[in-house]
């Protein structure tokens, strides 16, 4: 038990009561289970070390949640930075390889442009749902929220839109 400004915080109790919630908060930010566990562990260590900053015991859950959120954001930024370094290294390697890869990249750009053209020829609903799914990488649930329809309707629309896309795409090729 840690004593704080004449208030006491039982970190074992704090851990047991809020671990699951804090894990899912972290998971929502870092998007990986292993990182979420690391985030929560580090957040509890930070909370323990900085327990003197907690003035009102009634707000310990919110205080802990804020520590978890900030720690998760730090982890996310660190992971993103590492990914950028990996991508930069990959880009350097690609530049050193032969010209046919440049052609492949150019071909991919042409293919991407063709995909955009095909989508433009689809009906509004199909265009809208494929754009959200393919270009914005929205989940079915987020699309359902954006379009104010249920998830089943999103799945049905996606299926139909993909069929329409394939038909138009085949006409181009």
mmCIF file of C-alpha atoms in Angstrom:
data_model
loop_
_atom_site.group_PDB
_atom_site.id
_atom_site.type_symbol
_atom_site.label_atom_id
_atom_site.label_comp_id
_atom_site.label_asym_id
_atom_site.label_seq_id
_atom_site.Cartn_x
_atom_site.Cartn_y
_atom_site.Cartn_z
ATOM 1 C CA UNK A 1 0.000 0.000 0.000
ATOM 2 C CA UNK A 2 1.340 3.423 -0.978
ATOM 3 C CA UNK A 3 0.472 6.484 1.147
ATOM 4 C CA UNK A 4 -0.243 9.665 -0.777
ATOM 5 C CA UNK A 5 -1.011 13.045 0.750
ATOM 6 C CA UNK A 6 -2.752 11.340 3.648
ATOM 7 C CA UNK A 7 -4.673 9.230 1.086
ATOM 8 C CA UNK A 8 -3.807 5.627 0.419
ATOM 9 C CA UNK A 9 -3.801 3.780 -2.876
ATOM 10 C CA UNK A 10 -3.701 0.010 -2.886
ATOM 11 C CA UNK A 11 -2.002 -0.731 -6.216
ATOM 12 C CA UNK A 12 -2.907 -4.412 -6.044
ATOM 13 C CA UNK A 13 -6.560 -3.438 -5.855
ATOM 14 C CA UNK A 14 -6.091 -0.773 -8.535
ATOM 15 C CA UNK A 15 -4.499 -3.383 -10.799
ATOM 16 C CA UNK A 16 -7.179 -6.017 -10.221
ATOM 17 C CA UNK A 17 -10.074 -3.600 -10.656
ATOM 18 C CA UNK A 18 -8.906 -1.830 -13.780
ATOM 19 C CA UNK A 19 -6.406 -4.022 -15.639
ATOM 20 C CA UNK A 20 -8.853 -5.367 -18.225
ATOM 21 C CA UNK A 21 -10.286 -1.946 -19.009
ATOM 22 C CA UNK A 22 -6.822 -0.384 -19.245
ATOM 23 C CA UNK A 23 -5.672 -3.214 -21.509
ATOM 24 C CA UNK A 24 -8.516 -2.555 -23.964
ATOM 25 C CA UNK A 25 -7.880 1.197 -23.854
ATOM 26 C CA UNK A 26 -4.242 0.542 -24.775
ATOM 27 C CA UNK A 27 -5.193 -2.075 -27.394
ATOM 28 C CA UNK A 28 -7.496 0.455 -29.039
ATOM 29 C CA UNK A 29 -4.571 2.800 -29.536
ATOM 30 C CA UNK A 30 -1.622 0.521 -30.337
ATOM 31 C CA UNK A 31 -3.727 -2.142 -32.154
ATOM 32 C CA UNK A 32 -1.539 -5.053 -30.979
ATOM 33 C CA UNK A 33 -2.065 -7.345 -28.002
ATOM 34 C CA UNK A 34 1.609 -7.654 -27.101
ATOM 35 C CA UNK A 35 2.145 -3.901 -27.187
ATOM 36 C CA UNK A 36 -1.042 -3.297 -25.211
ATOM 37 C CA UNK A 37 0.259 -5.545 -22.428
ATOM 38 C CA UNK A 38 3.564 -3.647 -22.405
ATOM 39 C CA UNK A 39 1.729 -0.326 -22.352
ATOM 40 C CA UNK A 40 -0.408 -1.304 -19.378
ATOM 41 C CA UNK A 41 2.590 -2.633 -17.480
ATOM 42 C CA UNK A 42 4.555 0.570 -18.088
ATOM 43 C CA UNK A 43 1.526 2.678 -17.215
ATOM 44 C CA UNK A 44 1.127 0.947 -13.856
ATOM 45 C CA UNK A 45 4.829 1.471 -13.151
ATOM 46 C CA UNK A 46 4.477 5.162 -14.018
ATOM 47 C CA UNK A 47 1.381 5.395 -11.838
ATOM 48 C CA UNK A 48 3.239 3.838 -8.929
ATOM 49 C CA UNK A 49 6.241 6.136 -9.346
ATOM 50 C CA UNK A 50 4.056 9.241 -9.716
ATOM 51 C CA UNK A 51 1.420 8.351 -7.162
ATOM 52 C CA UNK A 52 2.064 11.613 -5.320
ATOM 53 C CA UNK A 53 0.375 13.450 -8.199
ATOM 54 C CA UNK A 54 -2.959 11.796 -7.383
ATOM 55 C CA UNK A 55 -4.794 14.213 -5.117
ATOM 56 C CA UNK A 56 -8.357 12.914 -5.189
ATOM 57 C CA UNK A 57 -8.723 9.166 -4.681
ATOM 58 C CA UNK A 58 -12.162 9.274 -6.265
ATOM 59 C CA UNK A 59 -10.481 10.057 -9.578
ATOM 60 C CA UNK A 60 -7.871 7.275 -9.496
ATOM 61 C CA UNK A 61 -9.490 5.390 -12.404
ATOM 62 C CA UNK A 62 -9.503 8.490 -14.634
ATOM 63 C CA UNK A 63 -5.961 9.315 -13.508
ATOM 64 C CA UNK A 64 -4.774 5.800 -14.370
ATOM 65 C CA UNK A 65 -6.637 5.829 -17.686
ATOM 66 C CA UNK A 66 -4.923 9.082 -18.672
ATOM 67 C CA UNK A 67 -1.531 7.546 -17.903
ATOM 68 C CA UNK A 68 -2.422 4.501 -20.024
ATOM 69 C CA UNK A 69 -3.605 6.666 -22.930
ATOM 70 C CA UNK A 70 -0.465 8.795 -22.918
ATOM 71 C CA UNK A 71 1.797 5.769 -22.601
ATOM 72 C CA UNK A 72 -0.039 4.036 -25.454
ATOM 73 C CA UNK A 73 0.335 7.104 -27.657
ATOM 74 C CA UNK A 74 4.077 7.141 -26.906
ATOM 75 C CA UNK A 75 4.319 3.466 -27.884
ATOM 76 C CA UNK A 76 2.285 4.086 -31.038
ATOM 77 C CA UNK A 77 4.563 6.932 -32.091
ATOM 78 C CA UNK A 78 7.635 4.822 -31.393
ATOM 79 C CA UNK A 79 6.265 1.934 -33.484
ATOM 80 C CA UNK A 80 5.298 4.304 -36.300
ATOM 81 C CA UNK A 81 8.774 5.826 -36.292
ATOM 82 C CA UNK A 82 10.374 2.358 -36.450
ATOM 83 C CA UNK A 83 8.075 1.417 -39.320
ATOM 84 C CA UNK A 84 9.097 4.587 -41.186
ATOM 85 C CA UNK A 85 12.767 3.677 -40.722
ATOM 86 C CA UNK A 86 12.099 0.181 -42.061
ATOM 87 C CA UNK A 87 10.190 1.624 -45.018
ATOM 88 C CA UNK A 88 12.969 4.145 -45.682
ATOM 89 C CA UNK A 89 15.527 1.331 -45.688
ATOM 90 C CA UNK A 90 13.316 -0.662 -48.043
ATOM 91 C CA UNK A 91 13.029 2.369 -50.307
ATOM 92 C CA UNK A 92 16.823 2.666 -50.453
ATOM 93 C CA UNK A 93 17.136 -1.010 -51.348
ATOM 94 C CA UNK A 94 14.523 -0.635 -54.071
ATOM 95 C CA UNK A 95 16.385 2.296 -55.613
ATOM 96 C CA UNK A 96 19.516 0.184 -55.893
ATOM 97 C CA UNK A 97 17.763 -2.652 -57.707
ATOM 98 C CA UNK A 98 17.316 -2.927 -61.458
ATOM 99 C CA UNK A 99 15.043 -0.898 -63.727
ATOM 100 C CA UNK A 100 12.376 -3.565 -64.118
ATOM 101 C CA UNK A 101 11.279 -2.826 -60.567
ATOM 102 C CA UNK A 102 10.798 0.795 -61.535
ATOM 103 C CA UNK A 103 8.605 -0.460 -64.335
ATOM 104 C CA UNK A 104 6.675 -2.622 -61.845
ATOM 105 C CA UNK A 105 6.133 0.420 -59.646
ATOM 106 C CA UNK A 106 4.968 2.397 -62.660
ATOM 107 C CA UNK A 107 2.652 -0.462 -63.597
ATOM 108 C CA UNK A 108 1.215 -0.458 -60.077
ATOM 109 C CA UNK A 109 0.531 3.285 -60.376
ATOM 110 C CA UNK A 110 -1.266 2.700 -63.667
ATOM 111 C CA UNK A 111 -3.239 -0.134 -62.051
ATOM 112 C CA UNK A 112 -4.165 2.103 -59.111
ATOM 113 C CA UNK A 113 -5.286 4.840 -61.493
ATOM 114 C CA UNK A 114 -7.393 2.269 -63.340
ATOM 115 C CA UNK A 115 -9.010 1.209 -60.052
ATOM 116 C CA UNK A 116 -9.902 4.831 -59.329
ATOM 117 C CA UNK A 117 -11.383 5.210 -62.835
ATOM 118 C CA UNK A 118 -13.429 2.040 -62.431
ATOM 119 C CA UNK A 119 -14.768 3.188 -59.068
ATOM 120 C CA UNK A 120 -15.800 6.501 -60.625
ATOM 121 C CA UNK A 121 -18.071 4.600 -63.045
ATOM 122 C CA UNK A 122 -19.935 2.783 -60.266
ATOM 123 C CA UNK A 123 -23.249 3.870 -58.736
ATOM 124 C CA UNK A 124 -23.011 6.302 -55.832
ATOM 125 C CA UNK A 125 -23.602 3.725 -53.069
ATOM 126 C CA UNK A 126 -20.996 1.358 -54.483
ATOM 127 C CA UNK A 127 -18.489 4.138 -55.035
ATOM 128 C CA UNK A 128 -18.995 5.399 -51.495
ATOM 129 C CA UNK A 129 -18.653 2.060 -49.754
ATOM 130 C CA UNK A 130 -15.615 0.890 -51.761
ATOM 131 C CA UNK A 131 -13.849 4.197 -51.175
ATOM 132 C CA UNK A 132 -14.383 3.926 -47.428
ATOM 133 C CA UNK A 133 -13.241 0.306 -47.397
ATOM 134 C CA UNK A 134 -10.312 0.375 -49.816
ATOM 135 C CA UNK A 135 -8.904 3.891 -49.609
ATOM 136 C CA UNK A 136 -9.720 4.835 -46.013
ATOM 137 C CA UNK A 137 -9.357 1.260 -44.699
ATOM 138 C CA UNK A 138 -12.487 1.572 -42.545
ATOM 139 C CA UNK A 139 -13.820 -1.475 -40.748
ATOM 140 C CA UNK A 140 -17.331 -2.676 -41.545
ATOM 141 C CA UNK A 141 -18.530 -1.296 -38.222
ATOM 142 C CA UNK A 142 -17.030 2.126 -38.844
ATOM 143 C CA UNK A 143 -18.595 2.196 -42.311
ATOM 144 C CA UNK A 144 -21.957 1.285 -40.775
ATOM 145 C CA UNK A 145 -21.569 4.192 -38.370
ATOM 146 C CA UNK A 146 -20.565 6.617 -41.140
ATOM 147 C CA UNK A 147 -23.430 5.585 -43.427
ATOM 148 C CA UNK A 148 -26.004 5.082 -40.645
ATOM 149 C CA UNK A 149 -26.802 1.505 -41.682
ATOM 150 C CA UNK A 150 -26.356 -1.774 -39.863
ATOM 151 C CA UNK A 151 -23.280 -3.958 -40.332
ATOM 152 C CA UNK A 152 -25.241 -6.559 -42.302
ATOM 153 C CA UNK A 153 -26.225 -3.912 -44.828
ATOM 154 C CA UNK A 154 -22.582 -2.851 -45.114
ATOM 155 C CA UNK A 155 -21.503 -6.415 -45.870
ATOM 156 C CA UNK A 156 -24.249 -6.795 -48.466
ATOM 157 C CA UNK A 157 -23.369 -3.483 -50.119
ATOM 158 C CA UNK A 158 -19.680 -4.388 -50.152
ATOM 159 C CA UNK A 159 -20.424 -7.711 -51.808
ATOM 160 C CA UNK A 160 -22.581 -6.067 -54.476
ATOM 161 C CA UNK A 161 -20.117 -3.229 -54.988
ATOM 162 C CA UNK A 162 -17.259 -5.684 -55.504
ATOM 163 C CA UNK A 163 -19.307 -7.571 -58.098
ATOM 164 C CA UNK A 164 -20.122 -4.301 -59.885
ATOM 165 C CA UNK A 165 -16.478 -3.279 -59.679
ATOM 166 C CA UNK A 166 -15.347 -6.570 -61.223
ATOM 167 C CA UNK A 167 -17.831 -6.214 -64.077
ATOM 168 C CA UNK A 168 -16.686 -2.675 -64.923
ATOM 169 C CA UNK A 169 -13.018 -3.585 -64.422
ATOM 170 C CA UNK A 170 -13.344 -6.510 -66.838
ATOM 171 C CA UNK A 171 -14.730 -4.106 -69.469
ATOM 172 C CA UNK A 172 -11.568 -1.985 -69.173
ATOM 173 C CA UNK A 173 -9.300 -4.995 -69.677
#
